[in-house]
CSV table of C-alpha atoms in Angstrom, one decimal:
chain,number,residue,atom,x,y,z
A,17,MET,CA,95.0,78.0,89.3
A,18,GLY,CA,97.7,76.0,87.6
A,19,PHE,CA,98.0,73.7,84.6
A,20,SER,CA,100.1,70.6,83.9
A,21,PRO,CA,102.6,70.2,81.1
A,22,ASP,CA,100.4,67.6,79.4
A,23,PHE,CA,97.5,70.0,79.5
A,24,VAL,CA,99.6,72.6,77.7
A,25,THR,CA,101.0,70.1,75.2
A,26,GLU,CA,97.4,69.0,74.3
A,27,HIS,CA,96.3,72.6,73.7
A,28,ARG,CA,99.5,73.4,71.7
A,29,ARG,CA,98.4,70.7,69.2
A,30,VAL,CA,95.0,72.3,68.8
A,31,LEU,CA,95.8,76.0,68.9
A,32,PRO,CA,98.1,77.5,66.2
A,33,GLY,CA,100.5,80.4,66.6
A,34,ASN,CA,99.2,83.5,68.2
A,35,ASP,CA,96.0,81.7,69.4
A,36,PHE,CA,98.1,79.5,71.5
A,37,ILE,CA,100.1,82.4,72.9
A,38,THR,CA,96.9,84.2,73.8
A,39,TRP,CA,95.5,81.1,75.4
A,40,LEU,CA,98.7,80.5,77.4
A,41,THR,CA,98.9,84.1,78.5
A,42,ASP,CA,95.3,84.0,79.7
A,43,ARG,CA,95.9,80.7,81.6
A,44,ALA,CA,99.0,82.2,83.3
A,45,ALA,CA,97.2,85.4,84.1
A,46,ARG,CA,94.5,83.5,85.9
A,47,ALA,CA,97.1,82.2,88.4
A,48,THR,CA,98.1,85.8,89.4
A,49,PRO,CA,96.5,88.0,92.1
A,50,LEU,CA,95.9,90.6,89.4
A,51,TYR,CA,93.3,88.2,87.8
A,52,ALA,CA,90.7,89.0,90.5
A,53,LEU,CA,91.4,92.7,90.1
A,54,SER,CA,90.9,92.4,86.4
A,55,LYS,CA,87.3,91.3,87.0
A,56,SER,CA,86.3,94.4,88.9
A,57,SER,CA,84.4,97.4,87.6
A,58,GLU,CA,87.6,99.4,87.8
A,59,ALA,CA,89.3,96.9,85.5
A,60,ALA,CA,86.4,97.3,83.0
A,61,ALA,CA,87.3,101.0,82.7
A,62,MET,CA,91.0,100.1,82.4
A,63,THR,CA,90.2,97.7,79.6
A,64,VAL,CA,88.5,100.5,77.7
A,65,PHE,CA,91.6,102.5,78.2
A,66,PHE,CA,93.8,99.7,77.0
A,67,ARG,CA,91.7,99.3,73.8
A,68,LEU,CA,92.1,103.0,73.1
A,69,ALA,CA,95.8,102.9,73.8
A,70,SER,CA,96.2,99.9,71.5
A,71,ALA,CA,94.8,101.7,68.5
A,72,SER,CA,97.4,101.9,65.7
A,73,TRP,CA,97.7,105.7,65.5
A,74,VAL,CA,97.8,106.0,69.3
A,75,LEU,CA,100.6,103.4,69.5
A,76,VAL,CA,102.6,105.0,66.7
A,77,ALA,CA,102.4,108.5,68.3
A,78,ALA,CA,103.1,107.2,71.8
A,79,TRP,CA,106.2,105.2,70.8
A,80,ILE,CA,107.6,108.1,68.8
A,81,LEU,CA,107.3,110.3,71.9
A,82,PHE,CA,108.7,107.4,74.0
A,83,VAL,CA,111.9,107.1,72.0
A,84,ILE,CA,112.4,110.9,71.8
A,85,LEU,CA,111.8,111.5,75.5
A,86,ALA,CA,113.9,108.5,76.5
A,87,TYR,CA,116.8,109.9,74.5
A,88,LEU,CA,116.4,113.4,75.9
A,89,LEU,CA,116.1,112.1,79.5
A,90,VAL,CA,118.9,109.5,79.4
A,91,GLY,CA,121.0,109.7,76.3
A,92,SER,CA,121.8,113.4,75.8
A,93,ARG,CA,124.5,115.2,77.7
A,94,ARG,CA,123.5,118.6,76.4
A,95,ILE,CA,119.9,118.7,77.5
A,96,PRO,CA,119.7,120.6,80.8
A,97,PHE,CA,117.0,118.2,82.1
A,98,GLY,CA,118.8,115.0,81.1
A,99,ALA,CA,120.2,112.5,83.5
A,100,SER,CA,123.5,112.4,81.6
A,101,TYR,CA,123.7,116.2,81.9
A,102,VAL,CA,123.2,116.1,85.7
A,103,LYS,CA,125.9,113.4,86.0
A,104,ASN,CA,128.2,115.3,83.7
A,105,ILE,CA,128.1,118.5,85.7
A,106,SER,CA,128.0,117.0,89.2
A,107,GLY,CA,129.5,113.5,88.9
A,108,VAL,CA,126.5,112.1,90.7
A,109,PRO,CA,123.7,110.0,88.9
A,110,VAL,CA,120.1,111.1,89.4
A,111,LEU,CA,118.3,109.2,92.1
A,112,ASP,CA,115.6,108.2,89.6
A,113,THR,CA,117.9,105.9,87.6
A,114,ARG,CA,119.0,103.9,90.7
A,115,PHE,CA,117.2,100.6,91.2
A,116,ALA,CA,117.0,101.3,95.0
A,117,PHE,CA,118.3,103.7,97.6
A,118,ARG,CA,117.8,104.2,101.3
A,119,ALA,CA,116.8,107.6,102.8
A,120,ASP,CA,120.3,108.2,104.0
A,121,GLN,CA,121.8,107.3,100.6
A,122,GLY,CA,119.3,109.7,98.9
A,123,ALA,CA,120.2,112.5,101.3
A,124,ALA,CA,123.9,112.0,100.7
A,125,ALA,CA,123.4,112.0,96.9
A,126,LEU,CA,121.4,115.3,97.1
A,127,GLN,CA,124.2,116.8,99.2
A,128,ALA,CA,126.9,115.6,96.7
A,129,LEU,CA,125.0,117.1,93.7
A,130,GLY,CA,125.7,120.7,94.7
A,131,GLU,CA,123.4,123.6,94.1
A,132,VAL,CA,123.5,123.5,90.3
A,133,GLY,CA,123.2,119.7,90.3
A,134,ARG,CA,120.1,119.8,92.5
A,135,ARG,CA,118.5,122.4,90.3
A,136,HIS,CA,119.0,120.3,87.2
A,137,HIS,CA,117.9,117.2,89.0
A,138,ALA,CA,114.6,118.9,89.7
A,139,TYR,CA,114.4,119.7,86.0
A,140,PHE,CA,114.9,116.0,85.3
A,141,GLN,CA,112.2,114.9,87.7
A,142,ILE,CA,109.7,117.4,86.2
A,143,ALA,CA,110.5,116.2,82.7
A,144,ASP,CA,110.2,112.6,83.9
A,145,LEU,CA,106.5,113.2,84.8
A,146,GLY,CA,105.9,113.8,81.1
A,147,PHE,CA,107.7,110.5,80.2
A,148,VAL,CA,105.5,108.7,82.7
A,149,LEU,CA,102.4,110.0,80.9
A,150,VAL,CA,103.8,108.7,77.6
A,151,TYR,CA,104.8,105.2,78.7
A,152,VAL,CA,101.6,104.7,80.6
A,153,VAL,CA,100.0,104.7,77.2
A,154,ALA,CA,102.8,103.2,75.1
A,155,LEU,CA,103.6,100.1,77.2
A,156,PRO,CA,100.0,99.0,78.2
A,157,GLY,CA,98.8,99.7,74.6
A,158,ALA,CA,101.5,97.6,73.1
A,159,LEU,CA,101.0,94.7,75.6
A,160,PHE,CA,97.3,94.7,75.1
A,161,ALA,CA,97.7,94.7,71.3
A,162,LEU,CA,100.2,91.8,71.6
A,163,PHE,CA,98.5,89.6,74.1
A,164,GLY,CA,94.8,90.7,74.0
A,165,ASN,CA,94.7,90.5,77.8
A,166,ALA,CA,94.4,93.2,80.4
A,167,ILE,CA,96.6,91.5,83.0
A,168,PRO,CA,100.0,92.2,81.2
A,169,ALA,CA,98.9,95.7,80.4
A,170,MET,CA,98.2,96.4,84.1
A,171,VAL,CA,101.9,95.8,85.0
A,172,PRO,CA,103.3,99.0,83.5
A,173,VAL,CA,100.3,101.0,84.9
A,174,LEU,CA,101.4,99.9,88.4
A,175,GLY,CA,104.9,100.9,87.5
A,176,ALA,CA,103.8,104.3,86.4
A,177,LEU,CA,101.9,104.9,89.6
A,178,ALA,CA,105.1,103.9,91.5
A,179,ASP,CA,107.1,106.2,89.3
A,180,LEU,CA,104.9,109.2,90.2
A,181,VAL,CA,105.4,108.5,93.9
A,182,GLU,CA,109.1,108.4,93.3
A,183,ASP,CA,109.1,111.6,91.2
A,184,PHE,CA,107.1,113.6,93.8
A,185,GLY,CA,109.1,112.2,96.7
A,186,ILE,CA,112.4,113.3,95.1
A,187,LEU,CA,110.9,116.7,94.1
A,188,LEU,CA,109.7,117.2,97.7
A,189,ALA,CA,113.2,116.3,99.1
A,190,LEU,CA,114.8,118.7,96.6
A,191,HIS,CA,112.4,121.4,97.6
A,192,LYS,CA,113.0,121.0,101.3
A,193,PHE,CA,116.8,120.7,101.0
A,194,PRO,CA,118.9,121.2,103.2
A,195,ALA,CA,116.2,120.3,105.6
A,196,PRO,CA,115.9,116.5,105.9
A,197,ALA,CA,113.1,114.8,104.0
A,198,ARG,CA,113.8,111.2,105.0
A,199,SER,CA,110.2,110.0,104.8
A,200,ALA,CA,109.9,111.4,101.2
A,201,LEU,CA,113.2,109.8,100.2
A,202,ALA,CA,112.3,106.5,101.8
A,203,ALA,CA,109.0,106.4,99.9
A,204,ALA,CA,110.8,107.4,96.7
A,205,GLY,CA,113.4,104.7,97.1
A,206,ALA,CA,110.7,102.0,97.8
A,207,ALA,CA,108.6,103.2,94.9
A,208,GLY,CA,111.6,103.2,92.6
A,209,VAL,CA,112.1,99.4,93.2
A,210,VAL,CA,108.4,98.8,92.2
A,211,LYS,CA,108.9,101.0,89.1
A,212,HIS,CA,111.9,99.2,87.8
A,213,ILE,CA,110.4,95.7,88.5
A,214,CYS,CA,107.3,96.7,86.5
A,215,PHE,CA,108.8,98.9,83.8
A,216,TRP,CA,111.8,96.8,82.5
A,217,PRO,CA,110.0,93.4,82.2
A,218,SER,CA,107.1,95.2,80.4
A,219,LEU,CA,109.5,96.9,77.9
A,220,ILE,CA,111.3,93.5,77.4
A,221,ALA,CA,108.0,91.8,76.8
A,222,VAL,CA,107.0,94.4,74.2
A,223,VAL,CA,110.3,94.1,72.3
A,224,ALA,CA,110.2,90.3,72.5
A,225,GLY,CA,106.6,90.2,71.4
A,226,VAL,CA,107.1,92.5,68.5
A,227,GLY,CA,110.2,90.5,67.5
A,228,PHE,CA,108.2,87.3,67.6
A,229,VAL,CA,105.4,88.8,65.5
A,230,LEU,CA,107.9,90.1,62.9
A,231,ILE,CA,109.7,86.8,62.7
A,232,ARG,CA,106.5,84.8,62.4
A,233,ARG,CA,105.3,87.1,59.6
A,234,PHE,CA,108.6,86.8,57.8
A,235,PHE,CA,108.6,83.0,57.8
A,236,HIS,CA,104.9,82.9,56.8
A,237,ALA,CA,105.1,85.5,54.1
């Protein structure tokens, strides 16, 4: 289902500010395959989850944890389960931070990590499971609060599911090393692509949406 520029222009005159953004988001969402999914009984349960996740106290707690865990996992070189720590001691970045990798590339990276690097890589993947549980609340809750629509909120949920597949695939490959685990690494590499495609646009949408709300309130104060 599409809509013409004239149709949009006409509604822009009628609907002010956030009402127009909500309307435009809803119209765009109806054109996506996720729209049919959003009308299912499963989606009704997801909507209840999104409403709970968008509660103010839940959002504040989730985003505080999000920032702390993101720093510990990526920013700190002294935390033994951090990606920077693994790269610092082995010279090899963790597989989780790569946009995509093939099974042979993943196997070569695990070999290059060395024994200590692989052990701390496993620590990172376990800690990342906790991060997934945090952002599957923080991102959907923020998107639902901003747009009032379940469709945008479903995107980071899909990314979180892919992230779990990636985490368990890498953990399985680390557990089986030095035995080859090409199927696990191939699944992890493919899931990682889906994760990045869903996670980063969702995060950008939240930052941009919050920025828009703050700017609008500043100029209408």
